[in-house]
XYZ file of C-alpha atoms in Angstrom:
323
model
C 0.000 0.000 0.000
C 1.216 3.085 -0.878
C 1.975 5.413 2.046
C -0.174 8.235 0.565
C -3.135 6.273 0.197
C -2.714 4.474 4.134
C -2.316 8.411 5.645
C -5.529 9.620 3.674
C -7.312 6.404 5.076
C -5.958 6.697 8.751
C -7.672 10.775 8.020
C -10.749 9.708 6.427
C -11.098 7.246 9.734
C -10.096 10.585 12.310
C -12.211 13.061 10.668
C -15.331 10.937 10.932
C -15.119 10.020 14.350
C -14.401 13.766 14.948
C -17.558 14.819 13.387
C -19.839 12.435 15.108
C -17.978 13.219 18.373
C -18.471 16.914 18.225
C -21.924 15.795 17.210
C -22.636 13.830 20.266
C -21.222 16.831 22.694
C -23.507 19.199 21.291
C -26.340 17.349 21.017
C -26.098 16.010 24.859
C -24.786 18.967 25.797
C -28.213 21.272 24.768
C -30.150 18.552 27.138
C -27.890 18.873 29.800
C -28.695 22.677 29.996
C -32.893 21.671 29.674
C -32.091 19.732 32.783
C -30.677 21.920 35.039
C -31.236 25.706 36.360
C -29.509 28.896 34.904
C -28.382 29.167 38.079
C -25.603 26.417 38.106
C -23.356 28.436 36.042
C -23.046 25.375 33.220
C -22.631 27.403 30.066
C -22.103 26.870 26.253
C -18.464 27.802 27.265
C -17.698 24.274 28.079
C -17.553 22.862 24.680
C -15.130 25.318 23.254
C -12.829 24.135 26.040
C -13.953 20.343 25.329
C -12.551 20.821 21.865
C -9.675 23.096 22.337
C -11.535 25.961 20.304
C -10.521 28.968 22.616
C -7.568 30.526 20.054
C -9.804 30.260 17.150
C -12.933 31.172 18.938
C -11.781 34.001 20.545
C -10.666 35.436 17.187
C -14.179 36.475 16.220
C -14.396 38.588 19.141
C -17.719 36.842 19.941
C -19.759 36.045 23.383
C -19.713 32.312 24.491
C -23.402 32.108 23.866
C -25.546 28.838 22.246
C -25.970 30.345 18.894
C -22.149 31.542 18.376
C -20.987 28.461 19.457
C -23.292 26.102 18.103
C -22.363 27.800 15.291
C -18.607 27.785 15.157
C -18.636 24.191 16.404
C -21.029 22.881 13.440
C -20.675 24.966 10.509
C -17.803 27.643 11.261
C -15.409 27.510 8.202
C -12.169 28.852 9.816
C -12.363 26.414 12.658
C -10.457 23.056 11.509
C -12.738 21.113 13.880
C -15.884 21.719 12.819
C -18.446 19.298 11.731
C -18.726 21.102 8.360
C -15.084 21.283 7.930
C -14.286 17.615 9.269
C -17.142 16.276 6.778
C -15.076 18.526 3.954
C -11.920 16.887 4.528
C -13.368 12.928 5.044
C -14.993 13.728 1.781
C -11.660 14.643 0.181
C -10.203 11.641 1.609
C -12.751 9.565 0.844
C -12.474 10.484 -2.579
C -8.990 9.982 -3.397
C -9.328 6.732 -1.591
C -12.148 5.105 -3.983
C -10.231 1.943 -5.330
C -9.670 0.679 -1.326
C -12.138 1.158 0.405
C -15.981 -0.261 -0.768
C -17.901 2.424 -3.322
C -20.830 2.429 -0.518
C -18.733 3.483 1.686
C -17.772 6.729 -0.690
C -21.199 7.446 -1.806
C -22.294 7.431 2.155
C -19.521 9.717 2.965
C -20.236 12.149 -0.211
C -24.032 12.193 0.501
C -23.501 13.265 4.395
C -21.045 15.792 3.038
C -23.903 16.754 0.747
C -26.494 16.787 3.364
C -24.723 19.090 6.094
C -23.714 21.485 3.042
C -27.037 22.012 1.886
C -28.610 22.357 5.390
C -25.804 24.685 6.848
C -28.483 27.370 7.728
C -30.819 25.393 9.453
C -28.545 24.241 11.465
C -28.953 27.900 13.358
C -32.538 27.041 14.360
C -32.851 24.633 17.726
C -35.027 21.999 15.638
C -32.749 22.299 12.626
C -29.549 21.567 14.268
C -31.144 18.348 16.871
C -32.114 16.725 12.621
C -28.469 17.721 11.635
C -26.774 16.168 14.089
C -28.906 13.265 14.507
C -28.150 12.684 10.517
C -24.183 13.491 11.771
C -24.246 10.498 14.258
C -26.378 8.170 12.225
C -24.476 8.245 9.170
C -20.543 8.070 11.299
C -22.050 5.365 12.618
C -23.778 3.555 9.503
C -20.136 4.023 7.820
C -18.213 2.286 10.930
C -20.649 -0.645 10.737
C -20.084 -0.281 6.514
C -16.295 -0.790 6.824
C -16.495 -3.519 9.487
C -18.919 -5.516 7.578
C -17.882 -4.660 3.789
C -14.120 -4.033 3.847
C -11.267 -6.575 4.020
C -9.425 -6.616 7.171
C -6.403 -6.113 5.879
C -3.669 -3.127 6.265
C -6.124 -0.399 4.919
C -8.671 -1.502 7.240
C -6.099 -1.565 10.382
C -5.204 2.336 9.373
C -9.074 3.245 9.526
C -8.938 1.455 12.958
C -6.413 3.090 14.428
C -7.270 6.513 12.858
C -11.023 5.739 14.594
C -9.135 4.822 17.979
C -7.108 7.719 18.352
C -9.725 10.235 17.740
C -11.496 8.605 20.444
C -9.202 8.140 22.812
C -8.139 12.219 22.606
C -12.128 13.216 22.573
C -12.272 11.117 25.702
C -9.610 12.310 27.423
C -10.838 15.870 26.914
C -14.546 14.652 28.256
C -13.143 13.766 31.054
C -10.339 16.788 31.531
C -12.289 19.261 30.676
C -16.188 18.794 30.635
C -15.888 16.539 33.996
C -13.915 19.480 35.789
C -15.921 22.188 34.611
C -19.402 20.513 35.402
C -18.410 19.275 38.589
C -16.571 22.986 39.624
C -18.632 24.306 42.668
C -16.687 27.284 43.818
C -18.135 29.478 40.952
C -21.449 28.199 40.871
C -24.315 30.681 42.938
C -26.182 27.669 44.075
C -25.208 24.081 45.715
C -24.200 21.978 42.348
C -24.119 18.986 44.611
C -27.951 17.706 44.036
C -27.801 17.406 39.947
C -23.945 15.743 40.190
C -25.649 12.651 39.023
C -27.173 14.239 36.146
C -23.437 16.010 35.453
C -21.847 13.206 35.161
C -24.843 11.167 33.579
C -24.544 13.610 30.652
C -20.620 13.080 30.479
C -21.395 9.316 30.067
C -24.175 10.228 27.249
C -21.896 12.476 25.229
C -19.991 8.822 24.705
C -23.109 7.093 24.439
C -21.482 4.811 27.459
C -24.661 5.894 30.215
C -26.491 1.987 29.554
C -22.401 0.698 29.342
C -21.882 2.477 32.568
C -24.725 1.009 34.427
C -24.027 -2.504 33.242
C -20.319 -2.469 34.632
C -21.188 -0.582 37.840
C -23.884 -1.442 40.099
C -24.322 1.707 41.488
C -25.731 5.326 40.977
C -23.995 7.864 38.741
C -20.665 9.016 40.607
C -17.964 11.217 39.372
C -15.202 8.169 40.230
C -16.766 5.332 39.204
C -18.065 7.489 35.738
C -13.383 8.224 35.116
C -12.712 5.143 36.459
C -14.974 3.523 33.668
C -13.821 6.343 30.850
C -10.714 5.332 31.479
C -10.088 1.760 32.398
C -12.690 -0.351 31.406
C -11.183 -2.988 29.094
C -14.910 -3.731 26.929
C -16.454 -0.103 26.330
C -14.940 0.820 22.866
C -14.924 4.277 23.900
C -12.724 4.013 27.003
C -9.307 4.928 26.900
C -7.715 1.532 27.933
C -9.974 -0.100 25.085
C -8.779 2.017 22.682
C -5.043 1.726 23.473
C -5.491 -2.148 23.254
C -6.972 -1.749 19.938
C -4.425 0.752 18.717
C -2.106 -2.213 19.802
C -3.688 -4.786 18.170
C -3.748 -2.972 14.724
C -0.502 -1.304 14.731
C 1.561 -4.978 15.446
C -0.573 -6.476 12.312
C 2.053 -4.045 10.261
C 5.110 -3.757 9.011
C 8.061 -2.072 10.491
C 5.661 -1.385 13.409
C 8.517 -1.525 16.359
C 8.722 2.346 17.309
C 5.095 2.722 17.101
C 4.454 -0.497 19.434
C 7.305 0.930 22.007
C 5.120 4.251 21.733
C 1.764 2.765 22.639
C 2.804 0.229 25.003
C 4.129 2.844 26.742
C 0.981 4.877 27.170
C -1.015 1.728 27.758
C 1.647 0.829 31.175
C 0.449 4.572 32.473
C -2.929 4.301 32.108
C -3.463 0.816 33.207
C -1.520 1.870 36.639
C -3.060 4.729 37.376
C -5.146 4.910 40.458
C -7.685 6.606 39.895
C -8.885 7.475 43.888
C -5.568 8.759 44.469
C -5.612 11.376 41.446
C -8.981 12.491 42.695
C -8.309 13.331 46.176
C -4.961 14.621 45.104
C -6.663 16.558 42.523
C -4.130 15.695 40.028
C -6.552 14.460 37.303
C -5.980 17.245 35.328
C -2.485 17.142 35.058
C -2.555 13.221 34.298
C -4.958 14.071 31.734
C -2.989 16.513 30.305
C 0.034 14.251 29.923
C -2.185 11.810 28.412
C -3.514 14.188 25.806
C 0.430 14.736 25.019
C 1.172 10.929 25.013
C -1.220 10.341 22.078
C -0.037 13.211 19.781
C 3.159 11.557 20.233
C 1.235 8.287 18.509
C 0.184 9.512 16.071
C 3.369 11.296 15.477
C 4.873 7.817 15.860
C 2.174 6.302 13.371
C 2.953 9.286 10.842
C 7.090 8.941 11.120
C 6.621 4.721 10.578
C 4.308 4.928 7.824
C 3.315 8.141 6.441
C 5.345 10.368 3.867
C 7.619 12.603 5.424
C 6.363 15.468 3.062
C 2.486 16.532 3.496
C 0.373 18.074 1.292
C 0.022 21.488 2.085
C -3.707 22.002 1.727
C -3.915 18.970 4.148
C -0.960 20.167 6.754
C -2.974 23.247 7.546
C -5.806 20.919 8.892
C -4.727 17.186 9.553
C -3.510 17.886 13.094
C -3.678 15.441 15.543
């Protein structure tokens, strides 16, 4: 396989997952607010943090308010991460990657692409945007099921995995970092937070679609350590971070040359799997071992990129396929 054709696969994989992630946090995130009083101090904010938006965001000079932010997270065209954008660059990928992957697969990827173009502006409206992104998360999902059903497991299909894995680890991680710590912060809020922490952290599990998970592994009502505990250890959730460390494993030894990238993972996978996670909460060092972790898998994929990827990208693709 040429190494051209596995980046733009690994991309088309990332970019998806991206878009129904951001998808998910909005979506979760407009019921959270339904559920609880203005008074709690849980604002649209958040997600900009969630996603790492702030530099871009706070370009446009604008107030953190639903409709600018709903806004520059689905449709915004100078912010990388949006849905809009993500769906462009899948598309592109997609495109160019015809011959590998199945034609469904393409004409499912160009007809969501299609779909969130044409309906950009009602995406503003509260209606709108719940049909956009429930068309987002439907169709990510339809295409993951597509690939796993239709596509040969072979190399290409082990570069879609771990593109898919690493995307969700990261969006985890930041669920966790940032949305956990900024629901759960009680020194700014005007009222007690502490009788809708079950609902907090409830909606932290739903933005991963892991809430029925969740309840199935822990018998037990809604807590903010058993809800990180299972985000990041639980071994069968495919959204957890150990699961998607041991799946980034699996895929990455089924290639060639795959030594440095092995060492790399491994690596990450030893810290996470010893981590205690009652100690880092009444330490309150979460943050900081979140942080590290967030560092730990841009040095993956840097690892993935250096093993298998050209050395040289293409400039229209450098300026947005960051990891």
């Amino acid at each position: 396989m040429l190494s051209r054709v596995a980046e733009r696969i690994y991309w088309l994989a990332r970019y998806m997952e991206r878009a129904e992630s951001t998808a998910r946090l909005v979506n979760v995130y407009s019921n959270l607010l339904l559920d609880l009083p203005k008074s709690a101090n849980v604002n649209w904010e958040t997600l900009i943090s969630i996603t790492g938006g702030y530099p871009l965001f706070g370009e446009n000079s604008e107030q953190p308010d639903e409709k600018s932010v709903t806004r520059f997270l689905l449709t915004q065209k100078n912010n990388p991460a949006s849905i809009f954008n993500s769906l462009i660059m899948a598309r592109e990928n997609a495109r160019t990657t015809r011959e590998i992957i199945p034609s469904e697969a393409w004409e499912l990827v160009n007809d969501l692409y299609l779909y969130a173009k044409d309906n950009v502006n009602r995406s503003a409206s509260r209606s709108g945007r719940v049909d956009y992104l429930k068309r987002v998360i439907s169709s990510s999902q339809q295409l993951t099921g597509l690939l796993s059903s239709c596509m040969s497991h072979n190399s290409a299909y082990d570069f879609v995995v771990m593109g898919r894995n690493v995307e969700r680890a990261d969006m985890t991680s930041r669920i966790v970092d940032v949305g956990a710590a900024t629901l759960m912060k009680k020194s700014d809020s005007t009222i007690d937070i502490i009788p809708y922490e079950s609902s907090l952290w409830m909606h932290v599990l739903k933005s991963l679609n892991g809430y029925q998970m969740y309840r199935q592994h822990v018998q037990d009502r809604v807590n903010g350590e058993d809800v990180v505990q299972f985000l990041l250890l639980n071994e069968e959730f495919p959204r957890t971070i150990l699961h998607c460390l041991n799946v980034l494993a699996s895929s990455s030894s089924q290639l060639p040359n795959h030594d440095e990238c092995l060492r790399t993972i491994a690596s990450v996978l030893r810290r996470v799997q010893q981590c205690k996670i009652p100690d880092l909460l009444e330490k309150g060092t979460l943050y900081v071992f979140i942080d590290n972790l967030q560092m730990e898998f841009a040095n993956i994929h840097s690892a993935i990129a250096s093993t298998w990827f050209l050395k040289q990208v293409e400039p229209a693709q450098s300026q947005i396929q960051t990891a």
